[in-house]
Coordinates of C-alpha atoms and ligand atoms in Angstrom, one line a residue:
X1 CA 19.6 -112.6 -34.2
X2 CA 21.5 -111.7 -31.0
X3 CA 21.5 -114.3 -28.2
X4 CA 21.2 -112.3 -25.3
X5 CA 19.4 -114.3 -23.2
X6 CA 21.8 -116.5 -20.0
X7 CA 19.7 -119.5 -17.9
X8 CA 20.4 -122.2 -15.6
X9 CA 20.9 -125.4 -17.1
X10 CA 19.5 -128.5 -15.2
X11 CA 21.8 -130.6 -17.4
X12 CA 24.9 -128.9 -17.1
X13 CA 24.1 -127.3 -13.9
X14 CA 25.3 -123.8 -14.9
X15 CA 23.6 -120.5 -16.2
X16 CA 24.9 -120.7 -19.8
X17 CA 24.1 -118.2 -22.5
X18 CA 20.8 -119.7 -24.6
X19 CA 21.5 -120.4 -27.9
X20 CA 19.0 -122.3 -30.5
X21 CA 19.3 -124.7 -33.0
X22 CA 18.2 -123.2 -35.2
X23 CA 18.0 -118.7 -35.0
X24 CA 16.0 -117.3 -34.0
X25 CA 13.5 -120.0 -33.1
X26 CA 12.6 -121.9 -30.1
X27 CA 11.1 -125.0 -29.7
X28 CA 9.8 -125.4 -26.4
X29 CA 8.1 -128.1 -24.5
X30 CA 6.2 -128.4 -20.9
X31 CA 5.1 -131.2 -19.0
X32 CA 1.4 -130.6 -18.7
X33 CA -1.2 -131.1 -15.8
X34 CA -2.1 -135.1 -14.7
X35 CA -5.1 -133.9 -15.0
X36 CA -7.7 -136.0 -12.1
X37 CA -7.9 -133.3 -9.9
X38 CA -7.8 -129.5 -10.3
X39 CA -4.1 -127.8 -10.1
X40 CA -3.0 -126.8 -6.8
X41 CA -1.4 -123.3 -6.7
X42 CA 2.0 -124.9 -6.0
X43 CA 1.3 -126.3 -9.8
X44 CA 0.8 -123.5 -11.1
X45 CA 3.6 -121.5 -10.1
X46 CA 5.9 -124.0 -12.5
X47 CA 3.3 -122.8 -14.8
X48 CA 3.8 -119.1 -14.5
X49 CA 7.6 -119.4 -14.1
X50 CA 7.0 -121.0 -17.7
X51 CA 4.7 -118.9 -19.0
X52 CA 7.7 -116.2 -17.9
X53 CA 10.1 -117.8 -20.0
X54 CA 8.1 -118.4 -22.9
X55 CA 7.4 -114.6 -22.9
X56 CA 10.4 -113.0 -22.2
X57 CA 11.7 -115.2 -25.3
X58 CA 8.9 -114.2 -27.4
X59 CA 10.2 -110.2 -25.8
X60 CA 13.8 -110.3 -27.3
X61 CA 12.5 -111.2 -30.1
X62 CA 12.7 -115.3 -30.8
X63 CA 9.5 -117.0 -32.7
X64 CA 8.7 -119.3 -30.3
X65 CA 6.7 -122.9 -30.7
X66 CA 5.2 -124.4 -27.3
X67 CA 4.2 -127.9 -27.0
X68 CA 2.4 -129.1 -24.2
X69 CA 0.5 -132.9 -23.1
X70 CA -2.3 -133.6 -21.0
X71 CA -1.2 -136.5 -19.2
X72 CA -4.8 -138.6 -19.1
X73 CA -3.4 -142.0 -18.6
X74 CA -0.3 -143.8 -17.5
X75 CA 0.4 -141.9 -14.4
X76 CA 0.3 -144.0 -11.4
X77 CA 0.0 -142.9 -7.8
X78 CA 4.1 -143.6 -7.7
X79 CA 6.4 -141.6 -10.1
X80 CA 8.1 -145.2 -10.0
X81 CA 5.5 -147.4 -11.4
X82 CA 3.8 -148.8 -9.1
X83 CA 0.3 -147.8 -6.8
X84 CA -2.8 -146.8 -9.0
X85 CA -3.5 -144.9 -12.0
X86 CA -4.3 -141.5 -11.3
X87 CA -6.9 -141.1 -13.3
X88 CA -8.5 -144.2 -12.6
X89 CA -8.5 -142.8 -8.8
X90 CA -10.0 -139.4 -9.6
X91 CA -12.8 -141.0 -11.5
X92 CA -13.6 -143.5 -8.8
X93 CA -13.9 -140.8 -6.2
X94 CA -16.0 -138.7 -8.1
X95 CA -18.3 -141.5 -9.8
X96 CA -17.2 -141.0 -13.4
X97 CA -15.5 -142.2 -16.3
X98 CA -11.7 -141.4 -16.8
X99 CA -12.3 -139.1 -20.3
X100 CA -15.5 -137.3 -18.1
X101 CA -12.6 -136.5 -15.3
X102 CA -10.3 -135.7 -17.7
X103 CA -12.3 -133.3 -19.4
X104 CA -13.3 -131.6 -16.5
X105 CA -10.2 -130.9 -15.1
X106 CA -8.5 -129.9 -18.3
X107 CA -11.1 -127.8 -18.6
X108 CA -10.6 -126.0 -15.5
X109 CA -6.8 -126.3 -15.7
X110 CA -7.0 -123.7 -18.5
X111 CA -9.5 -121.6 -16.7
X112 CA -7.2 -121.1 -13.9
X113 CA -4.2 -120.3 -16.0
X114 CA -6.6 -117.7 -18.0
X115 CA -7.2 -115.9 -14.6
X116 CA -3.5 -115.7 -14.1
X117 CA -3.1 -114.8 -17.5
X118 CA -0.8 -118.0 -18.2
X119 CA -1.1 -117.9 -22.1
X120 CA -1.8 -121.7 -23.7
X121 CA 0.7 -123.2 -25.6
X122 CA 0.6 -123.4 -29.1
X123 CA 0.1 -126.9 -29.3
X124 CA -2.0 -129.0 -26.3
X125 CA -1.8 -132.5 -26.9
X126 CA -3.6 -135.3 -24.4
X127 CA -1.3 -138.4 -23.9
X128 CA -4.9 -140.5 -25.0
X129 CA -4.5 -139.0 -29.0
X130 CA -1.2 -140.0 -29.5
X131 CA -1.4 -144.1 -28.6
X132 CA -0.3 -144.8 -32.0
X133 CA 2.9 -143.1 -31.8
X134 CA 3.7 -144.1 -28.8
X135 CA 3.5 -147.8 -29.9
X136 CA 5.6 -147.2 -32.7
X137 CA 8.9 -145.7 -30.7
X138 CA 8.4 -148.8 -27.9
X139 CA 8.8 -151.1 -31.2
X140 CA 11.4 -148.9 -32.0
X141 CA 13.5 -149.5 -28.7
X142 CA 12.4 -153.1 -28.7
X143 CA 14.2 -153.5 -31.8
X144 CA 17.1 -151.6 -31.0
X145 CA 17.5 -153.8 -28.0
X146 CA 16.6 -150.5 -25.6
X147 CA 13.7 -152.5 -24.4
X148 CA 12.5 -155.9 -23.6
X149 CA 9.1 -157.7 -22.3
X150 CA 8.7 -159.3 -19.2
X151 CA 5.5 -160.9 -17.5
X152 CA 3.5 -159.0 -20.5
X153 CA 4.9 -155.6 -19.5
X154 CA 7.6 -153.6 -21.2
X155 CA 10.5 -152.1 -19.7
X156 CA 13.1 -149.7 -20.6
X157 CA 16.4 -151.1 -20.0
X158 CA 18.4 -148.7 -18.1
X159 CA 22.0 -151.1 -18.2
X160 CA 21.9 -150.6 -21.7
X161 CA 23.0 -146.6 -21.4
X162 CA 26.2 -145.7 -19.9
X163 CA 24.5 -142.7 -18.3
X164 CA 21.5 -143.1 -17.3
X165 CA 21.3 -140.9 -14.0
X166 CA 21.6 -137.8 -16.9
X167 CA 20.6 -134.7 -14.3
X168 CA 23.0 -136.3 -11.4
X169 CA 26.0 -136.4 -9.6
X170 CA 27.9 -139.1 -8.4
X171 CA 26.5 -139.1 -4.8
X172 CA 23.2 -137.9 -6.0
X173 CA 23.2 -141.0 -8.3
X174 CA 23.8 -143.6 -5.2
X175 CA 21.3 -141.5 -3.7
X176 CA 18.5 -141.9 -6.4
X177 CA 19.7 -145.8 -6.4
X178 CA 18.9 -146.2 -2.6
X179 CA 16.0 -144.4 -2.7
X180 CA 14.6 -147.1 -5.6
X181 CA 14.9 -149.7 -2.6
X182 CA 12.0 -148.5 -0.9
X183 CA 10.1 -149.3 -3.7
X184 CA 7.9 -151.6 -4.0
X185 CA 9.3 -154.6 -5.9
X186 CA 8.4 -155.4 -9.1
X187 CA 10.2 -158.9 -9.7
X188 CA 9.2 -158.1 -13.7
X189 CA 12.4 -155.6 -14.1
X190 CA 16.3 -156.7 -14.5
X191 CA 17.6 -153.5 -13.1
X192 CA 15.8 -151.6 -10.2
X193 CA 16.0 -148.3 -12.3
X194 CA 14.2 -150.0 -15.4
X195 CA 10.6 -148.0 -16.0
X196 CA 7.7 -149.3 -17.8
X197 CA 6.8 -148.2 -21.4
X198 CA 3.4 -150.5 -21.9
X199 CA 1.6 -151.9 -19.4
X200 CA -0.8 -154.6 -20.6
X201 CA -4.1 -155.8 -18.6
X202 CA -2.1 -158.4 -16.1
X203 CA -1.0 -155.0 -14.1
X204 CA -4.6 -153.8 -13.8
X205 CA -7.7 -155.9 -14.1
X206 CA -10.0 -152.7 -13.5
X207 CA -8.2 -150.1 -15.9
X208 CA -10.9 -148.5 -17.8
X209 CA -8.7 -147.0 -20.9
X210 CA -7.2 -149.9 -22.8
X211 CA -5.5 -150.0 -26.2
X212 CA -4.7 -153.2 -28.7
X213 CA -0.9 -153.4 -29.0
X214 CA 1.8 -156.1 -30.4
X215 CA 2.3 -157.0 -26.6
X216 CA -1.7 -157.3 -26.1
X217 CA -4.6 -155.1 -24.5
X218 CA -2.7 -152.5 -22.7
X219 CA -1.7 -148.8 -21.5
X220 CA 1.3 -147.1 -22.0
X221 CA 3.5 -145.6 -19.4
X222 CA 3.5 -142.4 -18.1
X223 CA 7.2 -141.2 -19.6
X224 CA 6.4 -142.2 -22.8
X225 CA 3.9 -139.7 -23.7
X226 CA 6.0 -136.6 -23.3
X227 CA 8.8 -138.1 -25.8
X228 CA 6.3 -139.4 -28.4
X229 CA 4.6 -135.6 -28.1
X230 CA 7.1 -133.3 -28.3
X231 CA 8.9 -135.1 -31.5
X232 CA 5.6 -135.4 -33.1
X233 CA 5.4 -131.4 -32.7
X234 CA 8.9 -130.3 -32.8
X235 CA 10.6 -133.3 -34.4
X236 CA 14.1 -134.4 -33.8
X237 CA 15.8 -131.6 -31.8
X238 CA 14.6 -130.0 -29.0
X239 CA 15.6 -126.6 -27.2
X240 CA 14.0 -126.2 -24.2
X241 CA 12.0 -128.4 -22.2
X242 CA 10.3 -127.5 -18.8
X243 CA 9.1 -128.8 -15.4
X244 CA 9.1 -128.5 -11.6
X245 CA 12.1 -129.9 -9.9
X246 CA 9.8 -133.4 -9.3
X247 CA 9.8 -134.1 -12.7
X248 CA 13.9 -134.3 -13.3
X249 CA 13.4 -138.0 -11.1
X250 CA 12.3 -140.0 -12.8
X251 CA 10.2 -138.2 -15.4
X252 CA 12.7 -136.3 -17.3
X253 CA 15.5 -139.2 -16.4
X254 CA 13.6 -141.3 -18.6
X255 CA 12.4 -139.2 -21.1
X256 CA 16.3 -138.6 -22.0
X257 CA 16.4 -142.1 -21.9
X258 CA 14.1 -143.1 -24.1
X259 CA 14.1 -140.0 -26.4
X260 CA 17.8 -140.5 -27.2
X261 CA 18.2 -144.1 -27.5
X262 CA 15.2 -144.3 -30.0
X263 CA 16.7 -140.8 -31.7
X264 CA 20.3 -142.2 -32.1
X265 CA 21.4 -138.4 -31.2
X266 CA 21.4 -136.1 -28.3
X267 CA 17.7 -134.7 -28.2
X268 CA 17.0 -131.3 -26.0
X269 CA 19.8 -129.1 -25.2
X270 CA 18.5 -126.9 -22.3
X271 CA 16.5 -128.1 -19.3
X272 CA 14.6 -125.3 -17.1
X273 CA 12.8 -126.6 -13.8
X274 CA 10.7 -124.5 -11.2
X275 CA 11.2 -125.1 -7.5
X276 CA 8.6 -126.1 -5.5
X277 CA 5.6 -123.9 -3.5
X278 CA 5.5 -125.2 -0.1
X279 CA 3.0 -124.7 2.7
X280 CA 4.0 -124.6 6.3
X281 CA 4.1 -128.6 6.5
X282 CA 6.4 -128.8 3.3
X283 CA 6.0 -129.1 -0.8
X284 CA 2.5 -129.1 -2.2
X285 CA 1.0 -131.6 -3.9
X286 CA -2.5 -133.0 -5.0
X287 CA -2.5 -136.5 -3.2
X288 CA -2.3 -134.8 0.2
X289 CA -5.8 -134.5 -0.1
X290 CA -6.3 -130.1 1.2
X291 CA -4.8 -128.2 -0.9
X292 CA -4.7 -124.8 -2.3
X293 CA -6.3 -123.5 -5.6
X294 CA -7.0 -120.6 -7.2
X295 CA -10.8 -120.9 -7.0
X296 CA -10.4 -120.6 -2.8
X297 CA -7.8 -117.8 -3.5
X298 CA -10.9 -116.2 -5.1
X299 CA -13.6 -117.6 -2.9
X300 CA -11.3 -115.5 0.0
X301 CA -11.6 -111.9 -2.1
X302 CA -8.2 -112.3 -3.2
X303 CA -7.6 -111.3 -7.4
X304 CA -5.5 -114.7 -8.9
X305 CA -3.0 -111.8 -10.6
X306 CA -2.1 -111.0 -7.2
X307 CA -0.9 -114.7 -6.5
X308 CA 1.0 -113.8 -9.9
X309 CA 3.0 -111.3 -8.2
X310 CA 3.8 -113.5 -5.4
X311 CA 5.5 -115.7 -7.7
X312 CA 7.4 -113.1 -9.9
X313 CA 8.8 -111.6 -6.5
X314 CA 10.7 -114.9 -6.3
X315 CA 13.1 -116.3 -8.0
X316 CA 12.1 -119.4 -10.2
X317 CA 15.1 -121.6 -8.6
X318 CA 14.1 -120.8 -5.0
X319 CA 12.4 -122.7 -3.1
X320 CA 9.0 -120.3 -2.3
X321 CA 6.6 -120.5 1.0
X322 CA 3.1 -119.7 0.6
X323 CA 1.2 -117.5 3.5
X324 CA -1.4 -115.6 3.6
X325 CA 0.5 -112.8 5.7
X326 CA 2.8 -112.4 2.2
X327 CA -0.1 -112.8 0.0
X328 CA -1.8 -109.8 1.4
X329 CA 1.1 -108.0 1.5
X330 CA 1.0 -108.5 -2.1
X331 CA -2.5 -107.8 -2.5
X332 CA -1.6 -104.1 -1.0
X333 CA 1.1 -103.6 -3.3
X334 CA -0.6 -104.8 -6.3
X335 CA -3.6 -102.2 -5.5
X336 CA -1.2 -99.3 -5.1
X337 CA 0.5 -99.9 -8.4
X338 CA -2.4 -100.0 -10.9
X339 CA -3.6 -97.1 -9.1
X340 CA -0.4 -95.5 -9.6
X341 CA -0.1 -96.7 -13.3
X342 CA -4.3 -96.1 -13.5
X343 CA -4.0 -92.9 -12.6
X344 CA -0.9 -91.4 -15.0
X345 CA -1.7 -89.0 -17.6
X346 CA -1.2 -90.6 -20.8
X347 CA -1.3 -87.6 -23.2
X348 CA 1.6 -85.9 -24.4
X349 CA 4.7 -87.4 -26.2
X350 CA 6.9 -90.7 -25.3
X351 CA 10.2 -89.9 -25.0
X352 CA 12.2 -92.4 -26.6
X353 CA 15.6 -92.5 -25.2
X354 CA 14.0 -92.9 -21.7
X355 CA 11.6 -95.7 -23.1
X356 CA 14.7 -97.5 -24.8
X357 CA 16.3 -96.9 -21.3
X358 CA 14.1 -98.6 -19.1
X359 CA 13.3 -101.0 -21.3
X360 CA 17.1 -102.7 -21.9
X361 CA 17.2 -102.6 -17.9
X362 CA 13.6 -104.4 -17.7
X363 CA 14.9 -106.9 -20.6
X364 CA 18.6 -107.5 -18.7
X365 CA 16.7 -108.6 -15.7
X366 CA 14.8 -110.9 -17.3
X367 CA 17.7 -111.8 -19.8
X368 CA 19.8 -112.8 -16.6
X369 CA 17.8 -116.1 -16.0
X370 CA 14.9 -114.9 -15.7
X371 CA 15.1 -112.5 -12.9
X372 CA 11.7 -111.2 -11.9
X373 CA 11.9 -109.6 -9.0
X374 CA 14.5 -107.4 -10.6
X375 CA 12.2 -106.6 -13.5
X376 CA 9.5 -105.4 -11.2
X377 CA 12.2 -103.6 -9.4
X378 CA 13.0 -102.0 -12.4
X379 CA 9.1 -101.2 -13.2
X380 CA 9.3 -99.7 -9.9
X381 CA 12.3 -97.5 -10.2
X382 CA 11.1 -96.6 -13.7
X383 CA 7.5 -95.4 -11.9
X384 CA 9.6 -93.0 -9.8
X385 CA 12.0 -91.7 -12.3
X386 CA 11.8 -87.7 -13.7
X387 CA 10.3 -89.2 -17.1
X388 CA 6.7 -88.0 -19.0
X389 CA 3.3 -89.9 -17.4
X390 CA 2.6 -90.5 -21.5
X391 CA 7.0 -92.5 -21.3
X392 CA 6.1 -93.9 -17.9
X393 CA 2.7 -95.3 -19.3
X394 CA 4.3 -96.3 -22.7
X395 CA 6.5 -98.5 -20.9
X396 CA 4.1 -100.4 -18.1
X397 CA 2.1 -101.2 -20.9
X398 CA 5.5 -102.9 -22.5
X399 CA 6.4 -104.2 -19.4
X400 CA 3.4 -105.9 -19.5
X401 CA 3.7 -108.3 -21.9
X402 CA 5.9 -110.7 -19.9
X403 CA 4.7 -109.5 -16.5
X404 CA 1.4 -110.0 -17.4
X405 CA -0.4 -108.1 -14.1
X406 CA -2.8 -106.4 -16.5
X407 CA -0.9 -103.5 -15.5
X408 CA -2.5 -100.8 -17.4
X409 CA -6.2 -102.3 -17.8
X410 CA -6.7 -103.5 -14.3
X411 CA -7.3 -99.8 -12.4
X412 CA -10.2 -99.0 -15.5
X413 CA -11.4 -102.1 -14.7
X414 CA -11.7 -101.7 -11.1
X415 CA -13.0 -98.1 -11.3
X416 CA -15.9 -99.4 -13.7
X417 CA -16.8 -102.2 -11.0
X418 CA -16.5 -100.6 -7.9
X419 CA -17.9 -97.0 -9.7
X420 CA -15.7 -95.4 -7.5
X421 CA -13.7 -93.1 -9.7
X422 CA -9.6 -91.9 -9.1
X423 CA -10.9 -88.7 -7.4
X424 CA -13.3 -90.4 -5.2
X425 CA -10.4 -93.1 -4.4
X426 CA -7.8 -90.5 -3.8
X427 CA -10.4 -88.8 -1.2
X428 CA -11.0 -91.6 0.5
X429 CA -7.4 -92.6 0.8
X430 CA -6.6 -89.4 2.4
X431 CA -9.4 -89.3 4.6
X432 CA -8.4 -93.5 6.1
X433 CA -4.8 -91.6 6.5
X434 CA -6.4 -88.7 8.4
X435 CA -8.3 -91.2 10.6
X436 CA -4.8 -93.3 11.1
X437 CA -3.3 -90.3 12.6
X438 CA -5.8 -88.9 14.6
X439 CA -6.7 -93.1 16.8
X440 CA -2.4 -92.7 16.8
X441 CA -3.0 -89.4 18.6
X442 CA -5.6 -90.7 20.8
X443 CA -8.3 -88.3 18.9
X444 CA -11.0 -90.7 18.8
X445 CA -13.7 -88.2 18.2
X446 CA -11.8 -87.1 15.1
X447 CA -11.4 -90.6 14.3
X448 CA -15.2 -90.7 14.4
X449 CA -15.9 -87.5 12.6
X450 CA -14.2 -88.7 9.6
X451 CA -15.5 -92.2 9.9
X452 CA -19.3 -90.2 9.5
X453 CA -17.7 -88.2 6.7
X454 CA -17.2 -90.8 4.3
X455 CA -20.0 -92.4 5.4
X456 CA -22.3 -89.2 4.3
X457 CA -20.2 -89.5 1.3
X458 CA -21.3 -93.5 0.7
X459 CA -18.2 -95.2 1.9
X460 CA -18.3 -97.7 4.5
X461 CA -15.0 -98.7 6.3
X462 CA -13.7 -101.9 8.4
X463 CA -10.8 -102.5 10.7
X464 CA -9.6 -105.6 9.9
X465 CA -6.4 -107.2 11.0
X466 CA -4.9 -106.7 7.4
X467 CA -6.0 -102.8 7.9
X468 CA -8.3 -100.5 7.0
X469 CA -11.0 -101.8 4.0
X470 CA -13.4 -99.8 2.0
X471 CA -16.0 -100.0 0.1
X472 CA -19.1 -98.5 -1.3
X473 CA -22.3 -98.3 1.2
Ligands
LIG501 P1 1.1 -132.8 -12.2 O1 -0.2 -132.3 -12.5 O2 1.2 -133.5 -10.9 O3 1.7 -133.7 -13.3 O4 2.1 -131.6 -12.1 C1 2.1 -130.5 -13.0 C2 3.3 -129.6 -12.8 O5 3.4 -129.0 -11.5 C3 4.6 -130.4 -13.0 O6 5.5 -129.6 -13.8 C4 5.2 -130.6 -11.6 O7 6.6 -130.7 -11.6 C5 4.7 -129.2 -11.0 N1 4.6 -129.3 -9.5 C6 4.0 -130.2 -8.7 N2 4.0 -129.9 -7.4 C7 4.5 -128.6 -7.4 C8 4.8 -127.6 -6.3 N3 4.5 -127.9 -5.0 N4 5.3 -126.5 -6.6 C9 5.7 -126.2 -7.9 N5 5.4 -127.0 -9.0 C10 4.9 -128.2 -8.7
LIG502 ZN1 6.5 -134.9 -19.1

């Protein structure tokens, strides 16, 4: 088939056009939630941005196979090794075991990505089924000399590559060296950059999962899980593999490492990472204790497919910062398009040279790496154009299936709730304009007048600092 689609590259750091191994197919694979705590929204906006690329794929046509782990061991409170398992940390503070914790949380990782209509992947694997394999590729490296023990730990040994730093340049490399030195020590490794592949019981007396290996009761590293996963799903050759910018160091480092030193062969061709959501005091993350999730996005009235739209207006490779201000900004748009698209008249012909328009602009935008904010411009300029309701409908509902707003079934859907029809809304609308203009003209008896109005009509309204709210008496 045609390879239209151009991304960024992490490895090459270019946008390159995507081509697959094999045509026609993808094989995909995304570093899934740690999953001891629920996701912040700053996680799930790498998860969207995915969700994104996956789609628009599946759009232009590809067959597309997604493979994604639950990390539920290995992952310490360090990237580089050291502090305490994650997991073992989540279940301390809420009095449970580890697989209770993990469980819950994967559980509820899945419910928030079904509320921002993040589809799952094809395959979801968790690190804990796959111990086996994972035991098998750290014999693997062993042998091959990739790997060796020390003070009843492996490690992978990063002087035996002759690029290790795969993702970096030279003064990013010295960089990522320097920064190793503030790490804690562990005297075990011959090179700082070394990672662990097994841990055995000497590094934690308390750790609650523990597995027989060659090297004795143990747990594996975190890196290893994603390696041992994705081959046992997609095998030998890789296309894409995803992440937020925090994963290329170390995470995805070693992965290469590992992958392609047990493989014998280069291993994934294209790497596509998500920059980070940051708040006002910088990026996002689940050890700093408050954080944002889409439960207290809900808790405030807000609809989690308008945090959606907040990510697709940015662009996957920007850095994005959260507020509230932007969010309801958002929240105002979002309500004024499905009423828009709610409220066209869907009977009557499509026309298809306008459909077949629109739709190669809405797929260049996305085709361009990924460029959402483009596409919705596009949705946008398509709303306003001279074309039929029944073309302009056709098409949202298209546009949909990347975008994933719930474009066409959300106005319905809010009509049924609120039993407030499009006539009644309309009304209303025009009556909270009326009002605007008369408090701008100092008419507050006006202002009044139509505030009793509605009221006689069983709408209540509020003056809030975000403006005027409705709703039914
Ligand atoms: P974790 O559950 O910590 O393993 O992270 C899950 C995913 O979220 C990974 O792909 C991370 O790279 C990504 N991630 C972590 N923090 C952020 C953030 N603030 N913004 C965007 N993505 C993030
Ligand atoms: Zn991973």
């Amino acid at each position: 088939m045609e390879n239209k689609v151009t991304m960024y590259n992490t490895l090459t750091k270019k946008v390159e056009p995507f081509i697959p191994n094999v045509d026609g197919k993808v094989s995909m694979y995304t570093c899934g939630p740690t999953v001891y705590h629920f996701a912040h929204i700053g996680n799930l906006r790498s998860y969207i941005c995915e969700d994104v690329l996956e789609k628009t794929l599946r759009y232009v046509g590809y067959d597309v196979k997604r493979v994604m782990n639950i990390t539920d061991v290995g992952h310490l409170s360090s990237d580089a090794d050291t502090g305490e398992d994650k997991m073992l940390k989540g279940a301390k503070r809420e009095h449970k075991t580890v697989m209770e914790i993990a469980k819950f949380y994967t559980d509820a990782f899945f419910s928030d990505c079904a509320k921002l209509n993040i589809k799952k992947p094809d395959v979801v694997e968790p690190a804990t089924n796959c111990i086996p394999e994972f035991i098998h590729m750290i014999e693997s490296l062993l042998q091959k000399g990739y790997a060796y023990e020390a003070g009843g730990n492996i490690y992978f040994d990063t002087s035996k590559l002759e690029d290790y730093y795969v993702f970096s340049n030279q003064s990013e490399k010295e960089l990522l060296v320097g920064v190793r030195d503030d790490v804690d020590e562990d005297t075990n490794k011959r090179n700082k950059s070394d990672f662990v592949l097994w841990f055995t019981k000497s590094k934690f007396d308390d750790q609650e999962l523990k597995w027989d290996s060659p090297w004795g009761v143990g747990y594996p590293g975190w890196h290893i899980e994603c390696s041992c996963i994705s081959m046992k799903h997609l095998g030998e050759y890789m296309d894409i593999h995803c992440g937020g910018v925090d994963n290329i160091f170390p995470h995805h480092t070693n992965e290469v490492a590992q992958s392609e030193s047990y493989l014998g062969h280069k291993w994934c061709n294209y790497w596509f990472h998500v920059h980070h959501l940051n708040d006002k005091s910088g990026k996002m993350s689940k050890s700093k204790g408050d954080f944002l999730t889409v439960s207290l996005l809900e808790s405030k009235g807000y609809d989690p497919i308008v945090y959606r739209l907040f990510c697709l207006q940015s662009h996957y490779r920007k850095p994005l910062e959260f507020s509230y201000e932007v969010l309801d900004n958002m929240a105002a748009a979002y309500d004024k398009l499905i009423r828009k698209i709610g409220t066209l008249n869907r009977e009557g012909e499509v026309d298809q040279a306008a459909f077949s328009e629109y739709r190669s602009r809405f797929e260049e935008a996305l085709c361009s790496d990924f460029n959402t904010s483009m596409a919705i411009t596009v949705l946008y300029d398509m709303l306003k154009a001279d074309i039929s309701d029944a073309t302009k409908y056709a098409l949202a509902e298209s546009f949909d299936y990347v975008l994933s707003l719930n474009l066409t079934t959300a106005h319905a859907r809010k009509e049924a709730e609120t039993g407030v029809d499009a006539e009644l809304e309309a009304y209303v609308l025009e009556k909270i304009e009326e009002r605007k203009q008369a408090k701008k003209a100092k008419d507050f008896a006006k202002a009044d007048a139509i505030r009793a109005e509605l009221l006689e009509k069983g709408i209540v309204i509020e003056d809030t600092r975000e403006g005027v709210k409705w709703k039914k008496a």
